[in-house]
Tab-separated table of C-alpha atoms in Angstrom:
chain	number	residue	atom	x	y	z
P	6	MET	CA	40.919	-40.383	42.350
P	7	SER	CA	38.367	-38.972	45.066
P	8	ALA	CA	34.851	-40.144	45.716
P	9	GLY	CA	33.682	-36.812	44.603
P	10	THR	CA	35.091	-36.801	41.031
P	11	TYR	CA	32.151	-37.886	39.127
P	12	THR	CA	29.564	-36.405	41.523
P	13	SER	CA	27.028	-34.756	39.392
P	14	ARG	CA	26.143	-30.979	39.904
P	15	PRO	CA	22.606	-30.225	39.129
P	16	GLY	CA	21.584	-26.752	38.346
P	17	ALA	CA	20.585	-24.243	35.544
P	18	ALA	CA	23.073	-23.395	32.863
P	19	PRO	CA	24.169	-19.918	32.840
P	20	LEU	CA	21.527	-17.137	31.541
P	21	PRO	CA	23.632	-16.212	28.680
P	22	ARG	CA	24.234	-19.849	27.551
P	23	MET	CA	20.426	-20.784	27.726
P	24	ILE	CA	19.495	-17.672	25.978
P	25	ALA	CA	21.898	-18.457	23.075
P	26	ALA	CA	20.745	-22.290	23.031
P	27	GLN	CA	17.019	-21.007	22.763
P	28	THR	CA	17.892	-18.804	19.900
P	29	ALA	CA	19.476	-21.373	17.907
P	30	LEU	CA	16.639	-23.626	18.422
P	31	GLU	CA	14.184	-20.978	17.336
P	32	THR	CA	16.413	-19.967	14.477
P	33	ARG	CA	16.429	-23.605	13.271
P	34	MET	CA	12.705	-24.286	13.555
P	35	LEU	CA	12.094	-21.154	11.812
P	36	LEU	CA	14.168	-21.905	8.742
P	37	ARG	CA	12.797	-25.478	8.587
P	38	ASN	CA	9.141	-24.408	8.475
P	39	GLY	CA	8.111	-24.355	4.797
P	40	GLU	CA	5.301	-21.796	5.643
P	41	GLN	CA	7.615	-19.448	7.130
P	42	LEU	CA	10.146	-19.555	4.698
P	43	LEU	CA	7.287	-18.833	1.753
P	44	LEU	CA	6.663	-15.598	4.053
P	45	THR	CA	10.048	-14.764	4.819
P	46	VAL	CA	12.086	-15.598	1.570
P	47	ILE	CA	10.101	-16.730	-1.310
P	48	ILE	CA	7.287	-13.845	-1.575
P	49	PRO	CA	9.491	-10.975	-1.051
P	50	THR	CA	11.845	-12.504	-3.543
P	51	LEU	CA	9.037	-12.965	-6.115
P	52	LEU	CA	7.749	-9.588	-5.756
P	53	LEU	CA	11.305	-7.951	-6.147
P	54	VAL	CA	12.140	-10.022	-9.021
P	55	LEU	CA	8.733	-9.499	-10.792
P	56	PHE	CA	7.995	-6.061	-10.157
P	57	SER	CA	11.515	-5.009	-11.111
P	58	ALA	CA	11.552	-6.619	-14.324
P	59	VAL	CA	7.860	-5.925	-15.488
P	60	ASP	CA	6.432	-2.589	-15.611
P	61	ILE	CA	3.192	-3.316	-13.801
P	62	VAL	CA	3.263	-0.281	-11.470
P	63	ASP	CA	4.330	3.255	-12.100
P	64	THR	CA	7.018	3.945	-9.383
P	65	GLY	CA	7.754	7.211	-10.763
P	66	SER	CA	11.212	8.355	-12.484
P	67	GLY	CA	14.354	5.995	-12.447
P	68	ALA	CA	14.698	2.355	-12.184
P	69	SER	CA	11.819	0.530	-10.589
P	70	VAL	CA	14.314	-1.778	-8.497
P	71	ASP	CA	15.406	1.840	-6.644
P	72	PHE	CA	11.697	2.221	-5.485
P	73	LEU	CA	11.055	-1.508	-4.815
P	74	ALA	CA	14.046	-2.649	-3.029
P	75	PRO	CA	13.766	-0.437	0.150
P	76	GLY	CA	9.821	-1.457	0.255
P	77	ILE	CA	10.804	-5.146	0.050
P	78	LEU	CA	13.332	-4.978	2.648
P	79	ALA	CA	10.380	-3.344	4.954
P	80	LEU	CA	8.135	-6.344	3.977
P	81	ALA	CA	10.866	-8.715	4.785
P	82	VAL	CA	11.009	-7.268	8.211
P	83	MET	CA	7.085	-7.323	8.749
P	84	SER	CA	6.996	-10.800	7.516
P	85	THR	CA	9.363	-12.181	10.213
P	86	ALA	CA	8.754	-9.982	12.862
P	87	PHE	CA	5.293	-9.822	12.856
P	88	THR	CA	3.464	-12.458	10.430
P	89	GLY	CA	5.804	-15.516	10.939
P	90	GLN	CA	6.200	-14.533	14.529
P	91	ALA	CA	2.516	-14.135	15.279
P	92	ILE	CA	1.699	-17.545	13.811
P	93	ALA	CA	4.433	-19.569	15.357
P	94	THR	CA	4.182	-18.162	18.865
P	95	GLY	CA	0.251	-18.449	18.635
P	96	PHE	CA	0.379	-22.182	18.111
P	97	GLU	CA	3.125	-22.634	20.427
P	98	ARG	CA	0.890	-21.166	23.191
P	99	ARG	CA	-2.200	-23.285	21.838
P	100	TYR	CA	-0.267	-26.428	22.305
P	101	GLY	CA	1.301	-25.836	25.726
P	102	VAL	CA	4.753	-25.257	24.645
P	103	LEU	CA	4.916	-21.801	25.896
P	104	LYS	CA	3.741	-22.752	29.162
P	105	ARG	CA	6.131	-25.783	29.713
P	106	LEU	CA	9.121	-23.478	28.621
P	107	GLY	CA	7.523	-20.870	30.999
P	108	ALA	CA	8.232	-23.282	33.772
P	109	SER	CA	11.655	-24.287	32.689
P	110	PRO	CA	14.992	-22.684	34.405
P	111	LEU	CA	14.820	-20.090	31.281
P	112	PRO	CA	12.936	-17.044	32.451
P	113	ARG	CA	10.260	-15.750	30.548
P	114	TRP	CA	11.551	-12.806	29.536
P	115	ALA	CA	14.704	-14.268	28.332
P	116	LEU	CA	12.258	-16.737	26.187
P	117	MET	CA	10.957	-13.654	24.513
P	118	THR	CA	14.570	-12.176	24.174
P	119	ALA	CA	15.608	-15.612	22.416
P	120	LYS	CA	12.633	-15.328	20.130
P	121	THR	CA	13.567	-11.566	19.267
P	122	LEU	CA	17.041	-12.597	18.784
P	123	SER	CA	15.904	-15.276	16.327
P	124	VAL	CA	14.138	-12.590	14.271
P	125	LEU	CA	17.146	-10.600	14.106
P	126	VAL	CA	19.229	-13.421	12.908
P	127	THR	CA	16.581	-14.417	10.224
P	128	GLU	CA	16.317	-10.635	8.977
P	129	VAL	CA	20.121	-10.608	8.631
P	130	LEU	CA	19.870	-13.530	6.162
P	131	GLN	CA	16.803	-12.004	4.554
P	132	VAL	CA	18.504	-8.285	3.833
P	133	LEU	CA	21.760	-10.198	2.584
P	134	LEU	CA	19.661	-12.150	0.072
P	135	LEU	CA	17.345	-9.404	-1.271
P	136	THR	CA	20.321	-6.893	-1.151
P	137	ALA	CA	22.123	-9.392	-3.454
P	138	ILE	CA	19.120	-9.989	-5.771
P	139	ALA	CA	18.734	-6.240	-5.811
P	140	LEU	CA	22.112	-5.379	-6.673
P	141	THR	CA	21.868	-8.018	-9.632
P	142	LEU	CA	18.816	-6.264	-10.893
P	143	GLY	CA	20.449	-2.885	-10.946
P	144	TRP	CA	19.891	-1.336	-7.591
P	145	SER	CA	22.038	1.526	-6.559
P	146	PRO	CA	21.593	2.355	-2.995
P	147	GLN	CA	22.505	5.486	-1.241
P	148	GLY	CA	22.629	7.162	2.254
P	149	ASN	CA	23.959	6.177	5.621
P	150	PRO	CA	24.098	2.498	6.504
P	151	LEU	CA	23.621	3.410	10.011
P	152	SER	CA	20.282	5.256	9.291
P	153	VAL	CA	19.275	2.007	7.685
P	154	LEU	CA	20.216	-0.174	10.544
P	155	LEU	CA	18.376	2.036	12.897
P	156	LEU	CA	15.107	2.106	10.809
P	157	LEU	CA	15.285	-1.670	10.549
P	158	VAL	CA	15.798	-2.135	14.478
P	159	LEU	CA	12.807	0.128	15.202
P	160	GLY	CA	10.676	-1.724	12.301
P	161	THR	CA	11.608	-5.059	14.179
P	162	ALA	CA	10.838	-3.720	17.699
P	163	ALA	CA	7.338	-2.266	16.363
P	164	PHE	CA	6.481	-5.457	14.538
P	165	SER	CA	7.368	-7.922	17.013
P	166	GLY	CA	5.187	-6.121	19.801
P	167	LEU	CA	2.495	-6.170	17.413
P	168	GLY	CA	3.028	-9.794	16.575
P	169	LEU	CA	3.437	-11.108	20.225
P	170	LEU	CA	0.171	-8.946	21.295
P	171	MET	CA	-1.696	-10.730	18.617
P	172	ALA	CA	-0.076	-14.523	19.192
P	173	GLY	CA	-0.584	-13.748	23.316
P	174	THR	CA	-4.269	-12.738	23.055
P	175	LEU	CA	-6.085	-14.338	20.156
P	176	LYS	CA	-6.569	-18.086	19.573
P	177	ALA	CA	-4.310	-19.816	17.162
P	178	GLU	CA	-6.696	-19.989	14.471
P	179	ALA	CA	-7.671	-16.354	14.537
P	180	THR	CA	-3.927	-15.251	14.747
P	181	LEU	CA	-3.314	-17.459	11.732
P	182	ALA	CA	-6.022	-15.558	9.927
P	183	ALA	CA	-5.585	-12.180	11.011
P	184	ALA	CA	-1.672	-12.176	10.554
P	185	ASN	CA	-2.219	-13.378	6.963
P	186	LEU	CA	-4.937	-10.805	6.416
P	187	VAL	CA	-2.968	-7.843	7.910
P	188	PHE	CA	0.163	-9.111	5.847
P	189	LEU	CA	-1.780	-8.874	2.477
P	190	LEU	CA	-3.453	-5.444	3.585
P	191	LEU	CA	-0.160	-3.814	4.341
P	192	LEU	CA	1.484	-5.120	1.360
P	193	VAL	CA	-0.986	-3.509	-0.816
P	194	GLY	CA	-1.616	-0.205	1.155
P	195	GLY	CA	1.731	0.132	3.322
P	196	GLY	CA	3.912	1.813	0.230
P	197	VAL	CA	5.886	-1.294	-0.450
P	198	ILE	CA	5.176	-1.679	-4.053
P	199	VAL	CA	2.487	0.983	-4.649
P	200	PRO	CA	3.684	4.517	-3.947
P	201	LEU	CA	1.301	6.287	-1.197
P	202	ASP	CA	0.882	9.136	-3.682
P	203	LYS	CA	-1.277	7.072	-5.643
P	204	PHE	CA	-3.920	6.807	-3.083
P	205	PRO	CA	-6.444	9.650	-2.422
P	206	ASP	CA	-5.121	12.394	-0.241
P	207	ALA	CA	-7.359	11.791	2.751
P	208	VAL	CA	-6.147	8.247	2.807
P	209	GLN	CA	-2.397	9.229	2.373
P	210	SER	CA	-2.256	10.802	5.897
P	211	VAL	CA	-3.810	7.503	7.463
P	212	LEU	CA	-1.675	5.273	5.467
P	213	GLY	CA	1.614	7.206	6.488
P	214	LEU	CA	1.005	6.563	10.141
P	215	LEU	CA	1.223	2.729	9.703
P	216	PRO	CA	4.305	1.011	10.605
P	217	ILE	CA	5.113	-0.732	7.226
P	218	SER	CA	4.453	2.647	5.780
P	219	ALA	CA	6.787	4.582	7.924
P	220	LEU	CA	9.415	1.802	7.616
P	221	SER	CA	9.315	1.565	3.571
P	222	GLU	CA	9.171	5.509	3.028
P	223	GLY	CA	11.876	5.873	5.667
P	224	LEU	CA	14.408	3.406	3.810
P	225	ARG	CA	13.277	4.659	0.708
P	226	ASP	CA	14.241	8.112	1.861
P	227	VAL	CA	17.544	6.885	2.900
P	228	LEU	CA	18.482	4.413	-0.021
P	229	GLN	CA	16.686	6.152	-3.023
P	230	HIS	CA	17.186	9.527	-2.080
P	231	GLY	CA	20.239	9.895	0.080
P	232	ALA	CA	18.473	11.312	3.140
P	233	SER	CA	20.383	11.562	6.292
P	234	MET	CA	17.859	10.407	8.764
P	235	PRO	CA	14.092	10.335	8.375
P	236	TRP	CA	13.382	11.457	11.717
P	237	ALA	CA	9.419	11.532	11.297
P	238	GLN	CA	9.232	7.932	10.012
P	239	ALA	CA	11.647	6.764	13.009
P	240	GLY	CA	9.510	8.615	15.438
P	241	ILE	CA	6.482	6.806	13.952
P	242	LEU	CA	8.153	3.526	14.208
P	243	ALA	CA	9.335	4.332	17.880
P	244	VAL	CA	5.661	5.105	19.041
P	245	TRP	CA	4.434	1.716	17.486
P	246	ALA	CA	7.346	-0.154	19.045
P	247	VAL	CA	6.520	1.269	22.259
P	248	LEU	CA	2.605	0.770	22.150
P	249	GLY	CA	3.210	-2.717	20.635
P	250	LEU	CA	5.861	-3.910	23.291
P	251	GLY	CA	4.122	-2.303	26.204
P	252	ALA	CA	0.783	-3.866	25.472
P	253	ALA	CA	2.426	-7.213	24.572
P	254	ALA	CA	4.143	-7.412	27.853
P	255	LYS	CA	0.829	-6.397	29.708
P	256	PHE	CA	-1.781	-8.488	27.814
P	257	PHE	CA	0.115	-11.590	26.817
P	258	ARG	CA	-1.375	-14.863	28.006
P	259	TRP	CA	0.791	-17.619	28.084
P	260	GLU	CA	-2.016	-20.361	28.102
């Protein structure tokens, strides 16, 4: 046995391993948070079941669940990528968690990558759960799964950018209030439950440019009407993603 057999070899772990470990940690923290679960799982599930079972809103011809399921999937993406991420990141910034992590061997861009991967893992679980519930309620999805995947990725990028921008520029309490307020407003006016054609014509054109409207209408075009790819909605989401992520990268404050 040589003298150097048990000599320590200090140094950072490989970058992919650090990102994977941080992603797993972020995901566990998110799933253990009761408020996050309320936003990401309970509220979308209750809305899907309630409005599918009770004829409260006129969703047009066909089964209500065929209209509601795509909108609820869009709501799930927003609740995780925007509302949940903004609130969690805002309070991590307030308590100095981000500052300390930023001084660790994990690069700051890798930390944000881990947060994004955690959001994607959570969204996969949400989509699987909500899809199973919708199918139980009689949902008959159509369209190309790859188109759905592209829309979900673009929606995640758009909402992540906006969430990080809010968390990195506002105080934690302001982020908490603003994120929840935006969630409620977009739930009502984003085409999730109430069809956009129920609003006045002048308002429809504005609401259609919102990321939640583009995502819900795009998913509805594919899953309900069998469209190949709603490029207009995808373009709107891509613009929001570029603007949101670009602004977050420029204005995000770590303390």
